[in-house]
XYZ file of C-alpha atoms in Angstrom:
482
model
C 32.685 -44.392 37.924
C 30.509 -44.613 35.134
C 26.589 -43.034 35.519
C 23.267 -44.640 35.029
C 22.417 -45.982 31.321
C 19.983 -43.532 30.581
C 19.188 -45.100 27.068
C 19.670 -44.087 23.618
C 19.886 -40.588 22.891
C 16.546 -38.893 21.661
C 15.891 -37.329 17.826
C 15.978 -33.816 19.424
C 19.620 -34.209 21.363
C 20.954 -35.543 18.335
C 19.834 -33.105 16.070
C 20.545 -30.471 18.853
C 24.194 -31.590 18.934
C 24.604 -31.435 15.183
C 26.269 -28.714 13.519
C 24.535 -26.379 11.222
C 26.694 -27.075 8.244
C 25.559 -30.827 8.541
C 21.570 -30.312 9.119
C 19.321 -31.292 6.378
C 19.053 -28.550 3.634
C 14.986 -27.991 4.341
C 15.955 -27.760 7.970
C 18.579 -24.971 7.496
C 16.732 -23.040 4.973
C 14.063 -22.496 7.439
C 16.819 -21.507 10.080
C 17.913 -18.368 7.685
C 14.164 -17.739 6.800
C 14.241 -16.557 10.843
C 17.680 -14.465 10.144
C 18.147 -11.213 9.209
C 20.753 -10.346 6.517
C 23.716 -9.350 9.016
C 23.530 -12.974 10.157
C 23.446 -14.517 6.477
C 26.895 -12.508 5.630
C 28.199 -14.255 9.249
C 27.002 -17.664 8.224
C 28.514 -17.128 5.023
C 32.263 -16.872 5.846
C 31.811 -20.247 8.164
C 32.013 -22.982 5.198
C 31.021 -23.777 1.429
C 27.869 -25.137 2.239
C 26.693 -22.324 4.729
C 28.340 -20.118 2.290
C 25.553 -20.991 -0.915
C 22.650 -20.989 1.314
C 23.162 -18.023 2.990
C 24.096 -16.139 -0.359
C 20.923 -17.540 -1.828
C 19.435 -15.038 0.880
C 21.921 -12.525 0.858
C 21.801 -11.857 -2.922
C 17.841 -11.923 -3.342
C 17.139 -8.933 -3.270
C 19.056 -5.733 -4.666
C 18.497 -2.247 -4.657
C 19.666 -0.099 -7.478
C 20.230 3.407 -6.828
C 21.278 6.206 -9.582
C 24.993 6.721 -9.802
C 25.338 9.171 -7.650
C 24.405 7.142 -4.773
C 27.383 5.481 -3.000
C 25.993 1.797 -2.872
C 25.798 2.121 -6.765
C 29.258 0.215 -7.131
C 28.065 -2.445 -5.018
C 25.353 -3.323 -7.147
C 26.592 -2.929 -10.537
C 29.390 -6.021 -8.915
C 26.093 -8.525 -8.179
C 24.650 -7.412 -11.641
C 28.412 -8.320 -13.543
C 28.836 -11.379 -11.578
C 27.001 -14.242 -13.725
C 26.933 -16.258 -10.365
C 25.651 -13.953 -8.202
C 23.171 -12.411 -10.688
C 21.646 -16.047 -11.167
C 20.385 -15.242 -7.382
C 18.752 -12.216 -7.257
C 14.798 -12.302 -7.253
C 13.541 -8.464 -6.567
C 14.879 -5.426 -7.300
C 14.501 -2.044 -5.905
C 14.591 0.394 -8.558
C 14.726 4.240 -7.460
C 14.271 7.319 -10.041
C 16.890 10.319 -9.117
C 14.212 11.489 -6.509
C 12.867 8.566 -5.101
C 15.921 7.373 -3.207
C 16.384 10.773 -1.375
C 14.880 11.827 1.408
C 12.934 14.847 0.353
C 13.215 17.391 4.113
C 17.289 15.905 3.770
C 17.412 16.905 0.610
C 15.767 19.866 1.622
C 18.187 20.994 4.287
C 21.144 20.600 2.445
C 20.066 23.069 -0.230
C 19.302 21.197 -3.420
C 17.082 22.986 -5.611
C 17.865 21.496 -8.601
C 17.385 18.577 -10.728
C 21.099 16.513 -10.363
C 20.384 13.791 -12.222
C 18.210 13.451 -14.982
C 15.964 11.111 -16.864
C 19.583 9.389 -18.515
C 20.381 8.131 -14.921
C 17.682 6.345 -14.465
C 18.378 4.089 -17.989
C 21.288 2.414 -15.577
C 18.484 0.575 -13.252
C 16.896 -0.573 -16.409
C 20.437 -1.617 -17.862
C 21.303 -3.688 -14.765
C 17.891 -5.529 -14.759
C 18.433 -7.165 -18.104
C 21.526 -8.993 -16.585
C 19.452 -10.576 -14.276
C 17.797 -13.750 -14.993
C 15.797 -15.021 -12.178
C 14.035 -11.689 -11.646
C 10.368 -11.815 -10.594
C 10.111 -9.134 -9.255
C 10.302 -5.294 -9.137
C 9.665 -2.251 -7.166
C 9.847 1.121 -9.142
C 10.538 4.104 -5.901
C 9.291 7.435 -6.808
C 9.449 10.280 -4.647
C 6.503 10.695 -1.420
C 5.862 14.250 -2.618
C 4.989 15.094 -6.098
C 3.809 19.032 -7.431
C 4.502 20.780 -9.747
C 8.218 22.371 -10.148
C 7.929 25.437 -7.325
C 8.336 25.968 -3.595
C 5.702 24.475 -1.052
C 6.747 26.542 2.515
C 9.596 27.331 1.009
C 11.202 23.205 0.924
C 12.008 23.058 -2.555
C 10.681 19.635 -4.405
C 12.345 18.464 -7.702
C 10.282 15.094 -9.059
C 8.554 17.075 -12.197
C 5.334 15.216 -13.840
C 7.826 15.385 -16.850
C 10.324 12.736 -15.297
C 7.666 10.734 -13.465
C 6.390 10.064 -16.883
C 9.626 9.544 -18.764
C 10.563 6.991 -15.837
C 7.486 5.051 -15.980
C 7.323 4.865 -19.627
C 11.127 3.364 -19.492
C 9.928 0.908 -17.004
C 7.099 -0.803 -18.517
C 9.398 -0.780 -22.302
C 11.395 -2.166 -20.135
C 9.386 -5.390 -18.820
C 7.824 -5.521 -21.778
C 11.045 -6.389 -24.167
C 10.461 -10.098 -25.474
C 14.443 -10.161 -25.407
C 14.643 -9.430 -21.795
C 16.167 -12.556 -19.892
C 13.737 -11.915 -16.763
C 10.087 -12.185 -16.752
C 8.352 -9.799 -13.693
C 5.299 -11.615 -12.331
C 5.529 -9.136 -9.184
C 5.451 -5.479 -9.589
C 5.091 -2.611 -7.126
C 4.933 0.765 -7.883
C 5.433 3.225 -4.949
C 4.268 7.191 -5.020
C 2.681 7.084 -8.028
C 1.399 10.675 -8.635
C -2.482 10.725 -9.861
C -2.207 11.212 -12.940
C -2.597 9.228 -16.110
C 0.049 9.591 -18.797
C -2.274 8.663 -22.383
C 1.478 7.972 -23.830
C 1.825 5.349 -21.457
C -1.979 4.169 -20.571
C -2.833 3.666 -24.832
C 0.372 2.224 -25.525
C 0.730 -1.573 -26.016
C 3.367 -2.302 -23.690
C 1.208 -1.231 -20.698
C -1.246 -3.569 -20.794
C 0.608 -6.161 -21.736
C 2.816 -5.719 -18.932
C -0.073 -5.793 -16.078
C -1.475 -8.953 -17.500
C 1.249 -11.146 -16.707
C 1.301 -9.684 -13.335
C 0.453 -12.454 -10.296
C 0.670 -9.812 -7.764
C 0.523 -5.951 -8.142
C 1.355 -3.483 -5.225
C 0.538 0.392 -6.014
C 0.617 3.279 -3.476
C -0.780 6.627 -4.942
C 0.228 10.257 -3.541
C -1.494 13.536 -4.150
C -0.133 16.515 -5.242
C -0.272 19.036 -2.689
C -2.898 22.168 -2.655
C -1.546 24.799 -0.358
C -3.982 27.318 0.006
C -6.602 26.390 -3.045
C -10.267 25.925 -2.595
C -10.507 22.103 -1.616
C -7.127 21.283 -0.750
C -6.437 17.925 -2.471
C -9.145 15.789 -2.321
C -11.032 18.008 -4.391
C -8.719 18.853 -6.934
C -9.813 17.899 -10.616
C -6.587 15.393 -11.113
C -7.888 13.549 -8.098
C -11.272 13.131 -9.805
C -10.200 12.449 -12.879
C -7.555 9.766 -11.820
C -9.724 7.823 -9.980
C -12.667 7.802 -12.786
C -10.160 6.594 -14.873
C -8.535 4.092 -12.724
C -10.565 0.955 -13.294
C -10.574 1.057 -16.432
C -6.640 1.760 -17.136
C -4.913 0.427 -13.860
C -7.954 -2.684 -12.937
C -9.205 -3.558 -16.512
C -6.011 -5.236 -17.772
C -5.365 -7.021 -14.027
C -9.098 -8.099 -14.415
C -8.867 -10.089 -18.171
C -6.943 -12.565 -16.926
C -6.308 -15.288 -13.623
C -2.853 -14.495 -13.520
C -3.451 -12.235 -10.832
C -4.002 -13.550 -7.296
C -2.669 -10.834 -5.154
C -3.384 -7.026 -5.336
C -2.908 -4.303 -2.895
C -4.299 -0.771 -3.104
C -3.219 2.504 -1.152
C -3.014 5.988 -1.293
C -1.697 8.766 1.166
C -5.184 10.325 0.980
C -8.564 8.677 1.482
C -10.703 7.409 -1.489
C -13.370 5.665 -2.523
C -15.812 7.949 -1.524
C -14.198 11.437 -2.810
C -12.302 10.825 -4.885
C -15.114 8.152 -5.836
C -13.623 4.647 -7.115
C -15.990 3.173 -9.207
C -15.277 -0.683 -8.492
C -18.821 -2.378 -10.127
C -17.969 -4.040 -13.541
C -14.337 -5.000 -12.569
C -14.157 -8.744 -11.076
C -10.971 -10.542 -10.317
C -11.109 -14.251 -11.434
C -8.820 -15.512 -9.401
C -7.906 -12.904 -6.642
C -7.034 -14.667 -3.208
C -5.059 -11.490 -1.516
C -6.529 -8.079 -1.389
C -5.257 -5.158 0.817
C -6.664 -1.947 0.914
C -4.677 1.138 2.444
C -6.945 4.562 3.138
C -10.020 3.149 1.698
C -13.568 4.641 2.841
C -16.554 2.591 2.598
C -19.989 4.786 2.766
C -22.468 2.487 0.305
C -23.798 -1.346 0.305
C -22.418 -2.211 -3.313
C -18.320 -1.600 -1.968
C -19.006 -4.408 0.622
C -21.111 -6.499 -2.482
C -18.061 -5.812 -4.030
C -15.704 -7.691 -2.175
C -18.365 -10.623 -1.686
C -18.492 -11.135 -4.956
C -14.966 -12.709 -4.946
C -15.983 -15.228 -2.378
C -14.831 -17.787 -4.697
C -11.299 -16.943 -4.578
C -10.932 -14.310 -1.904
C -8.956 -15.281 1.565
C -7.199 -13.180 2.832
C -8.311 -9.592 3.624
C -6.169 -6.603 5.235
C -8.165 -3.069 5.633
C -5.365 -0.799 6.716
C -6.408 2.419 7.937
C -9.456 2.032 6.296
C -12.713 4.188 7.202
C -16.463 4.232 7.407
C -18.357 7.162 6.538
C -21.515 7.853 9.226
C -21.915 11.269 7.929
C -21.066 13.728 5.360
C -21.608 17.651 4.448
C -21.274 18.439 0.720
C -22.500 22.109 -0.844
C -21.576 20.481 -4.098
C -24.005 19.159 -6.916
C -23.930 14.895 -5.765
C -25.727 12.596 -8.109
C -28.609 9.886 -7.202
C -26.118 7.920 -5.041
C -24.748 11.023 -3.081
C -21.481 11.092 -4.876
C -19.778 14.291 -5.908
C -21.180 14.973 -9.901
C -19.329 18.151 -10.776
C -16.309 19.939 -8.426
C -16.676 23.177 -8.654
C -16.295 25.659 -6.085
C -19.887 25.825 -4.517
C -21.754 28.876 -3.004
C -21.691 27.697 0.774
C -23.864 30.848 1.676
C -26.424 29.594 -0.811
C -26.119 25.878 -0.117
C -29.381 23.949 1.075
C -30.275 22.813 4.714
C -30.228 19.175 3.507
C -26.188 19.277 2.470
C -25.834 16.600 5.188
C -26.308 13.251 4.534
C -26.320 10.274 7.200
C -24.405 7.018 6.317
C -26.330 4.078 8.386
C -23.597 1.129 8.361
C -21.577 0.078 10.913
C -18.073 -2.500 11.434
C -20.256 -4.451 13.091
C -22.062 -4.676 10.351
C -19.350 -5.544 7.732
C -17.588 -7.863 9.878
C -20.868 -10.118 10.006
C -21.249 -9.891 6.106
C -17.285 -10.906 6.058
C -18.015 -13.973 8.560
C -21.148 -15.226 6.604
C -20.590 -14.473 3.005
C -16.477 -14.330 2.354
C -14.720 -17.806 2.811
C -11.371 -16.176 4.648
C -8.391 -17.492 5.793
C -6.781 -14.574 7.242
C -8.361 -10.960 8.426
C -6.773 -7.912 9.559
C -7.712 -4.294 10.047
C -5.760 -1.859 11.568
C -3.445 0.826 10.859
C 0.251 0.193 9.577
C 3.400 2.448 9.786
C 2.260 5.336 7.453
C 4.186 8.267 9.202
C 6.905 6.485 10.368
C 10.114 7.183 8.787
C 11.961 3.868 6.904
C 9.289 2.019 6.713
C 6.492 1.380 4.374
C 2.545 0.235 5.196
C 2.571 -1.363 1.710
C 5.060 -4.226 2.572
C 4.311 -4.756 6.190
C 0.679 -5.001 6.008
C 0.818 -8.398 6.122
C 2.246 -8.297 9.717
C -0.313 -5.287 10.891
C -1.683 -6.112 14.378
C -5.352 -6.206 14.532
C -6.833 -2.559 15.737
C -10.318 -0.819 15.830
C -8.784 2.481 16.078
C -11.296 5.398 16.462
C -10.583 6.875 12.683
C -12.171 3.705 11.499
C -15.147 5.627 11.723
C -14.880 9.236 9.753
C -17.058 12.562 8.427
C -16.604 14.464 5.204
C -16.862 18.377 5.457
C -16.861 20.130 2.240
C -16.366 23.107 4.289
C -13.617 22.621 5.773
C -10.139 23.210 4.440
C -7.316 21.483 3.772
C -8.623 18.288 4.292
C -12.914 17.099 4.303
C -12.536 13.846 6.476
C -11.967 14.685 9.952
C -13.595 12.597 13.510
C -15.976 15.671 13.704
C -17.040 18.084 11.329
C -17.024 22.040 11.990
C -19.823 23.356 9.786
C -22.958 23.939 11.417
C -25.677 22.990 10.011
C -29.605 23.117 11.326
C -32.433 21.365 10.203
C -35.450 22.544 8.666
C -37.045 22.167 12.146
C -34.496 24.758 13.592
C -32.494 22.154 15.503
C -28.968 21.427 15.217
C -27.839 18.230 13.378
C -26.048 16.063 15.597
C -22.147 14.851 14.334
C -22.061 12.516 17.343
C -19.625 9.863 16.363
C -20.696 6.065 16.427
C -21.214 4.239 20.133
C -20.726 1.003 19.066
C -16.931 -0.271 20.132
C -18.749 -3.196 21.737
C -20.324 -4.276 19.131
C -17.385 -3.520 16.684
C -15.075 -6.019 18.716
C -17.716 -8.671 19.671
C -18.436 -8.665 15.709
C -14.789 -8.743 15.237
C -14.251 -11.614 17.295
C -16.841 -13.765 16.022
C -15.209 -13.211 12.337
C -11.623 -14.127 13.748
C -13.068 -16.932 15.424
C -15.156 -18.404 12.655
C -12.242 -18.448 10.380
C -10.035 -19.750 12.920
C -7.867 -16.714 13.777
C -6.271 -16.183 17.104
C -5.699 -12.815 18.388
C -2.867 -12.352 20.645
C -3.724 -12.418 24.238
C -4.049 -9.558 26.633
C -4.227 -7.380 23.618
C -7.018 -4.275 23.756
C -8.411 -4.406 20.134
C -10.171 -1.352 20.757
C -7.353 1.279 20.745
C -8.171 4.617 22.570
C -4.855 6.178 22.817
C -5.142 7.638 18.826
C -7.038 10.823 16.890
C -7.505 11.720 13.526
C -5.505 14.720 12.109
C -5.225 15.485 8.769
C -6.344 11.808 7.462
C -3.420 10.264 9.858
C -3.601 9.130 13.250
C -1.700 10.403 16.076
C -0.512 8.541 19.020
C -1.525 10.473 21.932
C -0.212 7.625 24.165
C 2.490 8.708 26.866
């Protein structure tokens, strides 16, 4: 016996009941935007038509290694394969260093250089046989120094071949008969130094103006047991006076670029200073900033004076100063004016210097002044292994961790920023200055709120924006959560 008529069936059965192979070609592209790539190379052996969407996915991005990796047959196939080259978008290019991981590499003994700056011409080969490249991400190595032993892990990534890679890179993107035009370009672990070979050459600024979006991530060389560690270091200092007007200069002449994100595995902005006033983005609508410290009214003018353009706005484990010790000679604005070791004995009771702003503060200038679409602070993946802060900053959860708010201590060594600094100091008065850090997570969050709300961000609920569970250590922060 037949049932009840219950009608025709609905839009969602039907479409429910379909196949995937015979859904509409928006509809299953934004099916494999949810996949990962092991389900692509499933969907892929099912039929034809499954088969050229999900290669579209599969094939978009490549990652060429030197040729001593053993995925470095695999990729020189996609680069030979007319087809299949037509599909790849982004490529992952590593130096001989960059693709290793440096403790592995130190375990198992190598101390010296196995492939040299002629492996890394291969990468560069394989790019020009692809097409529909937009964009690239040159790998360097996390730790750069000079060529000898830090505690006795042995390091191979010389200045020498940083240079001689870069300088192959942007010849590279800059050939007029290159099939492939990169609009995209991220450069991980660059060391802090300027190469004038590279920096007064023509092909480098050409190369940055036709850039929509750059990424760069900046590492330090390490300073064992020297005075200052490496924040104070002169290459520090010197990098980052000469950043804005090599690196931000060229970005800054034209609207090509809309997107721009800024890190480096130590804090800057306030020492090493980054001198940000006279560089305006005309049409920047994405800016992320990875380890910045904010300390003085103009960095927050700064960013309001892209209100025009500006929307969305990630601050990942980014700090504000509330107090600093420096022996050094600082200039009208407090900023370090020569680094030199200073006589600490001999330094003044006044070396401290209080820093009045607040979060609070900044998030109620970033609700009232900016125009944004999407806000985040927080703090991303730096210390975990495999992953990089750079590319998922995007997807950072929203956090008011306590190293949001930071000291600098001259006197202290390796590293100046810490929650709490150890030098006492007393005022004129004979009492002790007080290195309290800032009360104010309640008016942090409220602040915070009223920013997401404004711009009509939800934040997810149940979720404790004010994170307790974390300290500072060394610039990082450590989950002391059980």
């Amino acid at each position: 016996m037949e049932g009840p008529y219950l009608g025709p069936p609905s839009q969602t059965s039907t479409i429910m009941r379909a196949s995937l192979d015979q859904l509409p070609q928006e509809l299953l592209f934004q099916i494999l935007d949810q996949l990962d790539k092991h389900h692509h190379a499933s969907l892929a052996l099912t039929c034809k038509r499954l088969c050229i969407a999900a290669a579209s996915y599969l094939f978009s991005t490549v990652h060429i290694y030197p040729l001593e990796h053993r995925l470095a047959t695999g990729t020189e196939l996609i680069c030979s394969n007319p087809r299949l080259a037509c599909l790849v978008q982004h490529a992952y290019l590593y130096t001989p260093e960059g693709w290793r991981d440096e403790y592995v590499q130190a375990k198992r003994g190598m101390t010296e250089d196995l492939l040299g700056f002629e492996d890394f011409e291969r990468p560069l080969d394989l790019i020009s046989k692809l097409p529909k490249l937009t964009r690239a991400t040159l790998c360097f190595s996390k730790v750069c120094t000079k060529p000898y032993t830090i505690k006795h892990v042995p390091f191979n990534e010389s200045y020498r071949s940083r240079r001689d890679n870069l300088e192959a890179l942007f010849a590279a993107l800059a050939n007029s008969d290159s099939p492939c035009t990169i609009t995209n370009l991220y450069i991980r672990n660059l060391q802090n130094i300027n190469h004038s070979g590279l920096t007064r050459s023509e092909t480098f600024p050409s190369v940055l103006q036709k850039l929509v979006s750059f990424r760069l991530s900046i590492v330090n060389r390490y300073a064992d047991s020297r005075w200052g560690g490496q924040l104070l270091q002169p290459e520090a200092h010197t990098f980052m006076d000469e950043f804005p007007r090599i690196w931000l200069q060229p970005l800054a002449t034209t609207k090509n670029l809309s997107r721009l994100f800024l890190y480096s595995d130590a804090y800057f902005g306030f020492c090493p200073k980054l001198e940000l006033r006279g560089i305006h983005f005309p049409n920047i609508q994405t800016l992320a900033l990875g380890g910045f410290t904010f300390s003085h009214d103009w960095q927050l003018d700064w960013l309001v004076s892209h209100k025009a353009t500006l929307k969305n706005l990630y601050l990942d484990n980014c700090a504000l100063i509330y107090q600093a010790i420096i022996y050094s000679t600082v200039d009208a604005e407090g900023y370090f004016k020569d680094i030199v070791r200073p006589d600490f004995a001999a330094a003044p009771r006044d070396s401290w210097r209080n820093y009045p702003r607040r979060w609070w503060w900044c998030f109620d200038r970033f609700r009232t002044e900016l125009h944004l679409r999407n806000f985040c602070i927080g703090y991303g993946p730096w210390q975990q292994r495999g992953r990089d802060p750079v590319e998922e900053v995007e997807n950072m959860e929203i956090s008011l961790v306590p190293n949001r708010y930071v000291c600098f201590d001259e006197g202290i060594e390796p590293y100046q920023y810490t929650d709490k600094p150890v030098s006492v100091l007393k005022r004129d008065d004979g009492r002790p200055v007080s290195w309290e850090p800032p009360q104010c997570d309640r008016e942090d969050k409220d602040a915070l709120l009223r920013l997401l709300k404004a711009i009509g961000q939800s934040v997810p609920r149940g979720s404790d924006i004010v994170q307790k569970e974390y300290r500072l250590q060394d610039g990082f922060v450590i989950w002391d959560g059980t």
